Coordinates of C-alpha atoms (C1' of nucleotides) in Angstrom, one line a residue:
Chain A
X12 CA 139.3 -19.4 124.0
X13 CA 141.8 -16.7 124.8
X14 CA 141.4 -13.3 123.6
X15 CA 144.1 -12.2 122.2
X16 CA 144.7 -8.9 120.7
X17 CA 147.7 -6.4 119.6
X18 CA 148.9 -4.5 122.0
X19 CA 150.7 -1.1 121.5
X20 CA 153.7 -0.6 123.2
X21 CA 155.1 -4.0 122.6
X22 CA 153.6 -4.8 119.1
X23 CA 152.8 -8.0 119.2
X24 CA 149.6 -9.7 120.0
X25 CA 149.1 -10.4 123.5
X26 CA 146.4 -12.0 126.0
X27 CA 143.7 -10.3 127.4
X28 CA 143.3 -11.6 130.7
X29 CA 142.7 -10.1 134.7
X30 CA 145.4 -9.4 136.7
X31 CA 144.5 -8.8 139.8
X32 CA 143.1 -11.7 142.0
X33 CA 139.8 -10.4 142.3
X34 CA 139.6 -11.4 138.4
X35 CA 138.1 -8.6 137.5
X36 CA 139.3 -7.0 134.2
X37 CA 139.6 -3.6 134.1
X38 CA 139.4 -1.5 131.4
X39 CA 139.6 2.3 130.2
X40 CA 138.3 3.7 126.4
X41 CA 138.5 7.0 126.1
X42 CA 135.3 8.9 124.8
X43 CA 134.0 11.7 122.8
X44 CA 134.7 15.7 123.6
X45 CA 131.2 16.7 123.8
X46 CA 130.8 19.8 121.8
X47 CA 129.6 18.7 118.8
X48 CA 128.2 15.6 117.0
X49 CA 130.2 12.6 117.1
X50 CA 130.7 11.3 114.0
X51 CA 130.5 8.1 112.1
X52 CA 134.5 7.6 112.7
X53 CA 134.2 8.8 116.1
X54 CA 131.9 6.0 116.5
X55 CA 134.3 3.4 114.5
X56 CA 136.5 3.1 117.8
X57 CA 133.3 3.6 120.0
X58 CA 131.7 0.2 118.5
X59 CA 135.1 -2.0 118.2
X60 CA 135.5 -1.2 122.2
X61 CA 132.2 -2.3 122.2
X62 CA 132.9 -5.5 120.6
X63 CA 136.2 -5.7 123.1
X64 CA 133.7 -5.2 125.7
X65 CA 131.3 -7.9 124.2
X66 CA 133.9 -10.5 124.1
X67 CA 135.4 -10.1 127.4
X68 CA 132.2 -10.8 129.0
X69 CA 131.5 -13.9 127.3
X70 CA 134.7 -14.9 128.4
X71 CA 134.6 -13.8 132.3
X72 CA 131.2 -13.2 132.5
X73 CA 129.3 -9.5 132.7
X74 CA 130.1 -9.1 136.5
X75 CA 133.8 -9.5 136.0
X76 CA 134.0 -6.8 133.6
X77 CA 134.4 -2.8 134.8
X78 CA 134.5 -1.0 131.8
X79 CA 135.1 3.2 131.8
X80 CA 134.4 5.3 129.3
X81 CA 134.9 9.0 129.7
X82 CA 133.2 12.0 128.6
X83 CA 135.6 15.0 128.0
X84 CA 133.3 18.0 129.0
X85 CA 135.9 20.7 129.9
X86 CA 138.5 21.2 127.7
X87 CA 139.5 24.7 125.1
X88 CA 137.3 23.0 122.3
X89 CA 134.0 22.3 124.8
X90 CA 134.7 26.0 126.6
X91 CA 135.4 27.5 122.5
X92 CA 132.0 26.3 121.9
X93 CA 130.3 27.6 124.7
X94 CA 131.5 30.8 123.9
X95 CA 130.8 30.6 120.5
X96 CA 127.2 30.1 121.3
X97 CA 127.2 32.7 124.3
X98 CA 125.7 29.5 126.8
X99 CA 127.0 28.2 130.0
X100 CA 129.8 25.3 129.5
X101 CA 127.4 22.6 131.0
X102 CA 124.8 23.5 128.7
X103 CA 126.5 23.2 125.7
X104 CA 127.8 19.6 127.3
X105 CA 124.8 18.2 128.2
X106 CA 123.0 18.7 124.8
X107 CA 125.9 16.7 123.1
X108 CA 126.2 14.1 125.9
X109 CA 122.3 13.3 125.4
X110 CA 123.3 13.2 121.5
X111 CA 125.9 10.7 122.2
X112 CA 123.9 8.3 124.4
X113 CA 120.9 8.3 121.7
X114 CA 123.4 7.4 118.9
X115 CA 125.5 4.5 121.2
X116 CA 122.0 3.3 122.0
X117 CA 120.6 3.3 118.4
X118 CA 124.4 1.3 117.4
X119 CA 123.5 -0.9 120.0
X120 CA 126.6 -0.4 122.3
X121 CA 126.4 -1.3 125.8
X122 CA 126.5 1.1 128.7
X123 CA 129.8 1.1 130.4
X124 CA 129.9 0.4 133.3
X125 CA 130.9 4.0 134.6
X126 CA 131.1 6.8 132.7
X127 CA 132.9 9.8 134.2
X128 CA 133.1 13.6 133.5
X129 CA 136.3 15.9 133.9
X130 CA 134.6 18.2 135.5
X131 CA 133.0 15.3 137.9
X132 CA 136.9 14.8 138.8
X133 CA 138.4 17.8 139.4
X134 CA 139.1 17.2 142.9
X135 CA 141.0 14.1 141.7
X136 CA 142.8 15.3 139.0
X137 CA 144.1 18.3 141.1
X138 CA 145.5 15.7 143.9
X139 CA 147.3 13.8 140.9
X140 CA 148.8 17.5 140.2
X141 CA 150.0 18.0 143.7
X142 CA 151.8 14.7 144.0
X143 CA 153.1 15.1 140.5
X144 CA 154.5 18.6 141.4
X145 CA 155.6 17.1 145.1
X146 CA 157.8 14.1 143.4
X147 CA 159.6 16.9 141.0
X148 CA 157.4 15.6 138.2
X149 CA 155.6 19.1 137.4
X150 CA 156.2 22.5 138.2
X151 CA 153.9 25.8 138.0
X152 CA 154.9 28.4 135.6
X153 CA 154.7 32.2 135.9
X154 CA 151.9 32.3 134.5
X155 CA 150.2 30.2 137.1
X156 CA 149.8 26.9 135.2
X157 CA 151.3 23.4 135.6
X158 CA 153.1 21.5 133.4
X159 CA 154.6 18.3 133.4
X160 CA 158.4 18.0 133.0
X161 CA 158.7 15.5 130.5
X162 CA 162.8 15.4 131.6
X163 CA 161.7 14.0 135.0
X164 CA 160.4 10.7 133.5
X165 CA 163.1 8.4 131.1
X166 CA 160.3 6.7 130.1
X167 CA 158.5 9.1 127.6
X168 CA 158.3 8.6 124.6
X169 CA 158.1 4.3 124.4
X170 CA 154.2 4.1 123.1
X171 CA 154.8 6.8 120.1
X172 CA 158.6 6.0 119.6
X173 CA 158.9 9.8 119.9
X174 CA 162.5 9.6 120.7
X175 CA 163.2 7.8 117.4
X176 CA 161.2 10.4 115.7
X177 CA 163.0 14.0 113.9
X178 CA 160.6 16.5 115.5
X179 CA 159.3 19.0 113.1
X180 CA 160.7 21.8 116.0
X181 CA 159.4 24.4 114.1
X182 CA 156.1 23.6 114.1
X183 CA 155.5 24.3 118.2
X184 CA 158.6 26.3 118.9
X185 CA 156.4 29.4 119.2
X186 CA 154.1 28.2 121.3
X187 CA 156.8 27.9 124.3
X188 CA 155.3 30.6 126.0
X189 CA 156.0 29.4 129.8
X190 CA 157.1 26.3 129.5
X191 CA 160.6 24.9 131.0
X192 CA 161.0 22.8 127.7
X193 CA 158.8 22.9 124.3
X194 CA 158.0 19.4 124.7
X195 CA 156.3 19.8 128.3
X196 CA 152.7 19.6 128.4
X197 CA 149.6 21.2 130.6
X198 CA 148.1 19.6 133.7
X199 CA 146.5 22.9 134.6
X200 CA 145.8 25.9 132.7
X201 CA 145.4 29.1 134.6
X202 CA 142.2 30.7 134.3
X203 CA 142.3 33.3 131.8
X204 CA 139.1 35.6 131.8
X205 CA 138.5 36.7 128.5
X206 CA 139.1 32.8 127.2
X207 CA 137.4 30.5 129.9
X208 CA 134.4 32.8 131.4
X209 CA 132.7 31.3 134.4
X210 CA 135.1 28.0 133.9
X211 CA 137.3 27.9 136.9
X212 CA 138.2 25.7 139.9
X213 CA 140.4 26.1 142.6
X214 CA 144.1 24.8 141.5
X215 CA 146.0 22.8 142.9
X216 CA 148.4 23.6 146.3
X217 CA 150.5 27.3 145.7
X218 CA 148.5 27.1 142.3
X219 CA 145.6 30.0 141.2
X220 CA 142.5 29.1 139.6
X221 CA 142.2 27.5 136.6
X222 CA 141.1 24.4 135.0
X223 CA 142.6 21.2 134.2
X224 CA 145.0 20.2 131.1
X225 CA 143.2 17.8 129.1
X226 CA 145.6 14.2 129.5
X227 CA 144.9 14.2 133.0
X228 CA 141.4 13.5 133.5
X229 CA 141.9 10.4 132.2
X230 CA 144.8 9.5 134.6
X231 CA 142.3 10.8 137.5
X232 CA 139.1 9.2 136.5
X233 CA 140.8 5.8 135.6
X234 CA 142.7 5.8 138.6
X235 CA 139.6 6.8 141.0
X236 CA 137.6 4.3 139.3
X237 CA 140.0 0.9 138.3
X238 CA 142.6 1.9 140.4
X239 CA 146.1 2.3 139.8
X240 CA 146.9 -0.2 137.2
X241 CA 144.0 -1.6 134.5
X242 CA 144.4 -4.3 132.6
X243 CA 143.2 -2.7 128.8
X244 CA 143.4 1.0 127.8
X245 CA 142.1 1.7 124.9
X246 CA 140.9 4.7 121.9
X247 CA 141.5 6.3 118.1
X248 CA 144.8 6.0 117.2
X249 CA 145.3 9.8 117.0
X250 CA 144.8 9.1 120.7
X251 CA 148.6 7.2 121.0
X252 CA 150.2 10.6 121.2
X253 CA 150.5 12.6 122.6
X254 CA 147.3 11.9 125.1
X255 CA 148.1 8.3 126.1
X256 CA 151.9 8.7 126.2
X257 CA 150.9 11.5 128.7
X258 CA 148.8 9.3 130.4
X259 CA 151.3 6.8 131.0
X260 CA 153.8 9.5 132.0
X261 CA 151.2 11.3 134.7
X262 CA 150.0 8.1 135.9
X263 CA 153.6 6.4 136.3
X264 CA 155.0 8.7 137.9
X265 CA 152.3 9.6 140.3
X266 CA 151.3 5.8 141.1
X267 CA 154.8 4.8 140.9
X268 CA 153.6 1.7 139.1
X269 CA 152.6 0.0 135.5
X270 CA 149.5 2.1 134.3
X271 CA 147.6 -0.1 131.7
X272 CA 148.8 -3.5 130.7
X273 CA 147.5 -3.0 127.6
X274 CA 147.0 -0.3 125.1
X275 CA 145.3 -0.8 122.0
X276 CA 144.2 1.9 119.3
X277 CA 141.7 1.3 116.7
X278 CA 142.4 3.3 112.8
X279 CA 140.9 5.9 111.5
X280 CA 137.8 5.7 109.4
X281 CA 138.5 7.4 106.3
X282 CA 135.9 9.2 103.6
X283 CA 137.1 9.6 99.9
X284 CA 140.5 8.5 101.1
X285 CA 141.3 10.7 103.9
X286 CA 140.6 10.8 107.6
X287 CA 137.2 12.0 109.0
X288 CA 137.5 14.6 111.3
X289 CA 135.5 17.6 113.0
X290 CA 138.4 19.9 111.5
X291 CA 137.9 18.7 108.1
X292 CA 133.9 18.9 108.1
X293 CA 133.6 15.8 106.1
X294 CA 132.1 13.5 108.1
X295 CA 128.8 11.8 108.6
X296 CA 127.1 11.4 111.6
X297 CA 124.6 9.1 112.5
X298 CA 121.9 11.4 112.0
X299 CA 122.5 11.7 108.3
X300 CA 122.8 8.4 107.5
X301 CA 119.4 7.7 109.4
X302 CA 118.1 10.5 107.0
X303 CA 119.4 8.8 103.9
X304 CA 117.2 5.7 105.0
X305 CA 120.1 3.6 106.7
X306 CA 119.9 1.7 109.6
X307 CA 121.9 2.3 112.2
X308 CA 122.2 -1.5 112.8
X309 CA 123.3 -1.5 108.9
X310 CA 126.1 1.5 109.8
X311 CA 127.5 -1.0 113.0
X312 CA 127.9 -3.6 110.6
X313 CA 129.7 -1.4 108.0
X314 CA 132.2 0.2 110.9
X315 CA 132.7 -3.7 112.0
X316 CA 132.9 -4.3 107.9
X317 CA 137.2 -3.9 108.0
X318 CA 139.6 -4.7 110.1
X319 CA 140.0 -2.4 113.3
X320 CA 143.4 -2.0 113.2
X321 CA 143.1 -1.1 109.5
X322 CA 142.3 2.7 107.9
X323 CA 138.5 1.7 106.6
X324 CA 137.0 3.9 103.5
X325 CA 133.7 4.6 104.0
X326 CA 131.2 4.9 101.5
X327 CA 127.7 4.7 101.0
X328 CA 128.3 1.5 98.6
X329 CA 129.6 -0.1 101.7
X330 CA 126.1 1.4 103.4
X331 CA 124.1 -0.3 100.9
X332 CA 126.3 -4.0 101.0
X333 CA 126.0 -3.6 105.1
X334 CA 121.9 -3.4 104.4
X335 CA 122.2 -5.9 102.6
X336 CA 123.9 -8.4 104.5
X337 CA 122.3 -7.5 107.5
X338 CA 118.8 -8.2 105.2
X339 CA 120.1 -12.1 104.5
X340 CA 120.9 -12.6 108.3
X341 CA 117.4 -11.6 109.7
X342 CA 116.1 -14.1 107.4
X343 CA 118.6 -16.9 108.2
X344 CA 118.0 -16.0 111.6
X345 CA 114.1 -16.2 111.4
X346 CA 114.9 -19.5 109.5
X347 CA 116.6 -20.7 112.5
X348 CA 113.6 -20.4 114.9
X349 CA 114.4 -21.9 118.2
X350 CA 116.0 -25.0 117.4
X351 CA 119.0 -26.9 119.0
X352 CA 121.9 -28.0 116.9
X353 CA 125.4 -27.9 116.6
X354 CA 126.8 -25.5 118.2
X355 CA 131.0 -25.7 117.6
X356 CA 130.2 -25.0 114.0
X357 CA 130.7 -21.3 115.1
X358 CA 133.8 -21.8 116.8
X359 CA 135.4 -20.4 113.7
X360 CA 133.4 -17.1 114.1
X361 CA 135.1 -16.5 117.4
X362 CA 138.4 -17.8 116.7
X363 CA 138.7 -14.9 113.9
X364 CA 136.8 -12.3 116.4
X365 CA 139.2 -14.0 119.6
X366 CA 142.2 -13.4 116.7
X367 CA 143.1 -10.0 117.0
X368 CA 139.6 -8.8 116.6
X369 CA 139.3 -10.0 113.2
X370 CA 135.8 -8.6 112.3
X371 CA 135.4 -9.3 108.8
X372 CA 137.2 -12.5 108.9
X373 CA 134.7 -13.0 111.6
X374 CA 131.6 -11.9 109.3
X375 CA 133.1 -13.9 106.5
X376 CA 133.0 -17.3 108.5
X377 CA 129.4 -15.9 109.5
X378 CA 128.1 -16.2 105.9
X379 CA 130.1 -18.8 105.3
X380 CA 128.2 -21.3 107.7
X381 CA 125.0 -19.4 106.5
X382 CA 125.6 -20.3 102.7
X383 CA 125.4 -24.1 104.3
X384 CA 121.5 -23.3 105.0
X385 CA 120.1 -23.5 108.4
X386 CA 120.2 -27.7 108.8
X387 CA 121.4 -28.5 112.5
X388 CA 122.8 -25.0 113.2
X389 CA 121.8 -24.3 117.2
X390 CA 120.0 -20.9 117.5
X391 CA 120.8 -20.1 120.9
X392 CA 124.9 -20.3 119.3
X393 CA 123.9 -18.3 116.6
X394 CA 122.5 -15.2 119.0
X395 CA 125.9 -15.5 120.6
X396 CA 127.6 -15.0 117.8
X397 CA 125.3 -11.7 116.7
X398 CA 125.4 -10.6 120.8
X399 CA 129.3 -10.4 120.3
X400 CA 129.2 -8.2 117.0
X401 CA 126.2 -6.8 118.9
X402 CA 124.1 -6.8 115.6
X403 CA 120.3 -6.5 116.5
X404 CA 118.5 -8.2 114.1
X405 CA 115.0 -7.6 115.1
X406 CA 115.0 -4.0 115.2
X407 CA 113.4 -2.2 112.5
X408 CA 115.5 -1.2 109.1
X409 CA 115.0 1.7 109.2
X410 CA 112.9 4.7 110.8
X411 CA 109.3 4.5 109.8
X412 CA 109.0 8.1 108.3
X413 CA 105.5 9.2 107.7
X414 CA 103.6 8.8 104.6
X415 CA 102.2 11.7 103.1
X416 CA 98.3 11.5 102.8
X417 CA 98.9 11.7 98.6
X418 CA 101.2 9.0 98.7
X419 CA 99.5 7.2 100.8
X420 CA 96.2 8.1 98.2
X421 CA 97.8 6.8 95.5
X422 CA 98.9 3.7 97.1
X423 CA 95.5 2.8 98.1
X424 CA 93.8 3.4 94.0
X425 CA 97.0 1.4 93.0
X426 CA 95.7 -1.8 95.2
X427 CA 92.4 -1.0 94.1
X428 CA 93.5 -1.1 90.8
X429 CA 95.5 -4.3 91.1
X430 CA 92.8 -5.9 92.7
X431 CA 90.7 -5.0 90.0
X432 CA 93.4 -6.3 87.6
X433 CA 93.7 -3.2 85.8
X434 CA 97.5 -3.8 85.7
X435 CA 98.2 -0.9 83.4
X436 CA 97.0 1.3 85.6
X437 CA 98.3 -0.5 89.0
X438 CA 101.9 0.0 87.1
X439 CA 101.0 3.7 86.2
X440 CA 100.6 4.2 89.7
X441 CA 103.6 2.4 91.1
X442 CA 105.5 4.7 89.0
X443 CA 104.0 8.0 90.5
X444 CA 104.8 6.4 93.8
X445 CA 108.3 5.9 93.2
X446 CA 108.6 9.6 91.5
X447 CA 107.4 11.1 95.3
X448 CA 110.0 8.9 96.3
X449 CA 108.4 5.8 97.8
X450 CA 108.4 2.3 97.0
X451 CA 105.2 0.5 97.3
X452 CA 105.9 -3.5 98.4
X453 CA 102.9 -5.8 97.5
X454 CA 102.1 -8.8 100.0
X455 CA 99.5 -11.5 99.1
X456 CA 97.5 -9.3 101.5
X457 CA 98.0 -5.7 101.1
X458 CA 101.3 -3.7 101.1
X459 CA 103.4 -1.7 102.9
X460 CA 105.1 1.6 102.1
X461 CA 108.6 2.5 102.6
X462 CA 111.1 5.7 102.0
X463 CA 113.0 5.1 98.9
X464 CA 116.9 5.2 99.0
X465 CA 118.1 8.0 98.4
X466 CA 121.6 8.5 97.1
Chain B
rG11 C1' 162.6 15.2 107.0
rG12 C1' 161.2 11.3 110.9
rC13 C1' 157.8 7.3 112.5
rG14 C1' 154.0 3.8 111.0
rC15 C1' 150.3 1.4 107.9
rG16 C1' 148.4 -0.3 103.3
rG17 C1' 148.1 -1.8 97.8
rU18 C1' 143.8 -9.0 96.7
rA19 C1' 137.9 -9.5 91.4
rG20 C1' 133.5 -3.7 89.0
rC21 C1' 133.2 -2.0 94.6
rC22 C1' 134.3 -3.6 99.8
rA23 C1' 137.3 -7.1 102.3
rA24 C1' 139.7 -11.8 105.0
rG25 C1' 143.7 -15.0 104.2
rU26 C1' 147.8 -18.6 103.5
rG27 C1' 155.0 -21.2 101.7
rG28 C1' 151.4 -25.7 98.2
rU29 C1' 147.8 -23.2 94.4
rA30 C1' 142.4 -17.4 96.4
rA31 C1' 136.9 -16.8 102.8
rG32 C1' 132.9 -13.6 102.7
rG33 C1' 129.7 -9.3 101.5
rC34 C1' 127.8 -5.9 97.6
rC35 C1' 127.0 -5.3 92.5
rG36 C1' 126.1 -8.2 88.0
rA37 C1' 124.2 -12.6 85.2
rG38 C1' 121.0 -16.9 84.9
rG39 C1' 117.0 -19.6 87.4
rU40 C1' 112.6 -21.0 90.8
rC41 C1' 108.5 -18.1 92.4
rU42 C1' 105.5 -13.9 91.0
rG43 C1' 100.3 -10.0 86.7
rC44 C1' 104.5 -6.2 87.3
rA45 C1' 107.9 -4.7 91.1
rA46 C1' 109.9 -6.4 95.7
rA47 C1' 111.0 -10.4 99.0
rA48 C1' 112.8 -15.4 99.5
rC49 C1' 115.7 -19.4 97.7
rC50 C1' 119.3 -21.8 94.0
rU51 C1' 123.5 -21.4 90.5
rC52 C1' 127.5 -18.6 88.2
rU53 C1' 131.2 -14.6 88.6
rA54 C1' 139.9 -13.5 90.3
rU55 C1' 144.9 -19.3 86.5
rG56 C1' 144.8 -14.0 89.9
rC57 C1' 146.7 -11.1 94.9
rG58 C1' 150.8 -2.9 92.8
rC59 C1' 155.7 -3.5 89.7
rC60 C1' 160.7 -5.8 89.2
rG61 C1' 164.2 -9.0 91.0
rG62 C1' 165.8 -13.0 94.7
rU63 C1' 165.2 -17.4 98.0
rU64 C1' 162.4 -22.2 97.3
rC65 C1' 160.5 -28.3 94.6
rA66 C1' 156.6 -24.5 95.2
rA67 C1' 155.4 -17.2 96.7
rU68 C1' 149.9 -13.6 96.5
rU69 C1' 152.2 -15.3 101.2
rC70 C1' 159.5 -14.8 102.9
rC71 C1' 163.7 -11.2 101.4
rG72 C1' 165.5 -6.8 98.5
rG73 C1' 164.4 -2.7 95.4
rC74 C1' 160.8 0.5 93.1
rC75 C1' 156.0 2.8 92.3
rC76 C1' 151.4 4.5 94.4
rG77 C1' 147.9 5.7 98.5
rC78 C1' 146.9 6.9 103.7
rG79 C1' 147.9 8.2 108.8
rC80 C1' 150.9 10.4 112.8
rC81 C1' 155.0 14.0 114.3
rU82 C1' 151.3 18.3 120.3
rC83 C1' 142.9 20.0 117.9
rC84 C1' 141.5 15.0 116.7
rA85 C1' 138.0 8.3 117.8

RNA sequence: GGCGCGGUAGCCAAGUGGUAAGGCCGAGGUCUGCAAAACCUCUAUGCGCCGGUUCAAUUCCGGCCCGCGCCUCCA
């Protein structure tokens, strides 16, 4: 079943497939700037690559698929924050890198398969510089940085449509500073002491010290690690421009050939109807979901909830409904045991996901087959369909937070009570429960404690 | 100003030229000392507004209203 999914430049929905002949699809998401927590949107675009990813090895298998996903640890936000906290750049990096990896582990997205730093590719992103700057494509400034003349390539502009756009010129016209042209932007940035610190590298050829412009790691590290032309390239939609249409014109014109076959962006996730961002400060992260007694299973499902080429409102409603769903599917799924069955029943499932990645349409032919009951449905089929939305069902719901010794007091006279059936009391005491904010959950055995939902 | 996206039940959200998937909430029921869980049943004559095309439009076309995003920090 071929995977078919809109594609950027062209706007229209087109195949995934290999193509080069060793079949092995290759394919580029841009990550997270690691100077602070990633947030639930961040993760949005993180998880629907994920599902890109999912799918694509169903369909060629795990081996075929090379999947890169970047880590931007050099750049004026990762360097503002180090300075901000007085600690060395890598530092300040690593702490958020290890952040990231516990949250894409806890959403259940899959390693990629190579995961680059900027500053692992300096070398490489400096060599794209010099053969940009030897083909007429860049030149270095007085103040010793490089930028790349946007006049030299026709192409510019086709991903964004920026030629059919009325720039706002006033917006940047004072930021000119060096430049040949407004619209040129950074491959290198001379090092500037009082700004970067300790954060220098040797430039490129003719070139001082500095450090690289952010849009060309990406052109390095994908063309180091997939080569010069990938078959998928992928992020946020704020990504489209200008970083990917300075991808494409870096890579083009360095390579001299087609950069990515396909681009495809993802939407913003939005909270009280507008976007989520850093800038903003109104965003969740993981983290405080977790704290509110989510899962993050339950926060997957609510990212995968709309359609990924749609703005998505996030809410804690939509929290709650993901919980919930998530709560009927681990029981249809224990239901299930290990039985064979009929397994094209859940061809639908994949001909929405296989449809332009349509995730809730996807989720709604889920349910839909659930609503039937569990007669003749074929587990193993079933797990394929949750391995492609990579929802986890046997994980627990949520963190196990531990119960305070007068909780946990109360909840042991309460069972005493109700085995006593002094039911007055037993409900007297399942009230002061609830006011320390615990529910008490009675089994014909004993009971279990959990964190109540807060709002 | 330019470019783009969207407006479907209380909330979220698919979808189609032929009469509205699904989730949440809510209601009723089975079960249960209570609560929870589980399971069953019900819940939009309607798809922003106004026109047009059509045998038939929520779905196509035009206009309008409203919301959001992007136009060099941004997933």
């Amino acid at each position: 079943m071929a995977l078919r999914l809109f594609e950027s430049l062209s706007r229209e929905l087109r195949e995934l497939k290999p193509s080069q002949p060793d079949g092995v699809f290759r394919f580029y998401n841009c990550g997270p700037t690691v100077y602070a927590p990633a947030h639930i949107g961040n993760f949005r675009t993180f998880v629907v690559n994920d599902v890109i990813r999912r799918l694509l090895e169903l369909e060629y298998g795990a081996a075929k698929v090379k999947h890169v996903r970047n880590l931007t640890d050099v750049d004026d936000r990762t360097i503002g924050q180090a300075k901000k906290e007085g600690r060395p750049l890598g530092e300040i990096t690593k702490h958020w890198t290890a952040l990231f990896h516990e949250d894409c582990a806890a959403l259940n997205c899959l390693r990629p398969t190579a995961e680059p730093t900027a500053t692992g590719y300096i070398k490489e992103q400096v060599n794209m510089i010099e053969v940009l700057m030897e083909k007429g494509h860049a030149y270095r400034a007085a103040d010793g940085s490089v930028y790349f003349k946007l006049d030299s390539f026709p192409g510019y502009g086709g991903l964004s449509r920026i030629k059919e756009r009325e720039l706002k010129v006033t917006v940047f016209a004072a930021d000119a500073d060096h430049k040949d042209s407004v619209s040129d932007f950074a491959l290198w940035k001379a090092y500037k002491p009082e700004e970067d610190g300790s954060v220098k590298w040797s430039g490129p050829g003719g070139v001082g010290e500095g450090r690289p412009g952010w849009h060309i790691e990406c052109s390095a590290m994908s063309k180091s690690i997939l080569g010069d032309t990938i078959d998928l390239h992928t992020g946020g939609v704020d990504l489209l421009f200008p970083h990917h249409e300075n991808e494409i014109a870096q890579s083009q014109c360095c390579n001299g050939t087609t950069f990515a076959h396909h681009w495809y962006h993802s939407e913003h996730l939005l909270v009280n109807g507008t976007t989520m961002s850093k800038s903003k400060g109104n965003y969740y992260t993981l983290r405080d979901l977790l704290a509110k007694g989510y899962s993050a299973m339950a926060v997957r499902y609510a990212l995968l909830s709309g359609h990924p080429r749609k703005q998505l409102n996030f809410t804690l409603d939509g929290m709650h409904a993901a919980e919930s769903a998530l709560k009927t599917l681990r029981s249809f799924r224990a239901a299930l045991g290990s039985q064979g069955g009929d397994a094209t029943v859940f061809d639908p499932v994949f001909a929405a996901l296989h449809d332009d990645l349509n995730t809730p349409g996807a989720l709604g032919a889920l349910f839909t087959l659930v609503n039937r009951g569990p007669a003749g449905l074929d587990a193993a089929a079933f797990d394929r369909v949750l391995f492609a939305l990579g929802l986890k069902l046997d994980v627990a719901e949520a963190p196990k937070a531990d119960i305070p010794a007068a909780v946990a007091a109360l909840a042991e006279k309460r069972w005493a009570a109700k085995q006593a059936k002094d039911f007055a009391a037993a409900d007297a005491l399942r009230k002061e429960i609830a006011a320390a904010g615990w529910t008490m959950l009675d089994r014909k055995d004993g009971y279990s404690l959990e964190p109540a939902k807060k709002p």
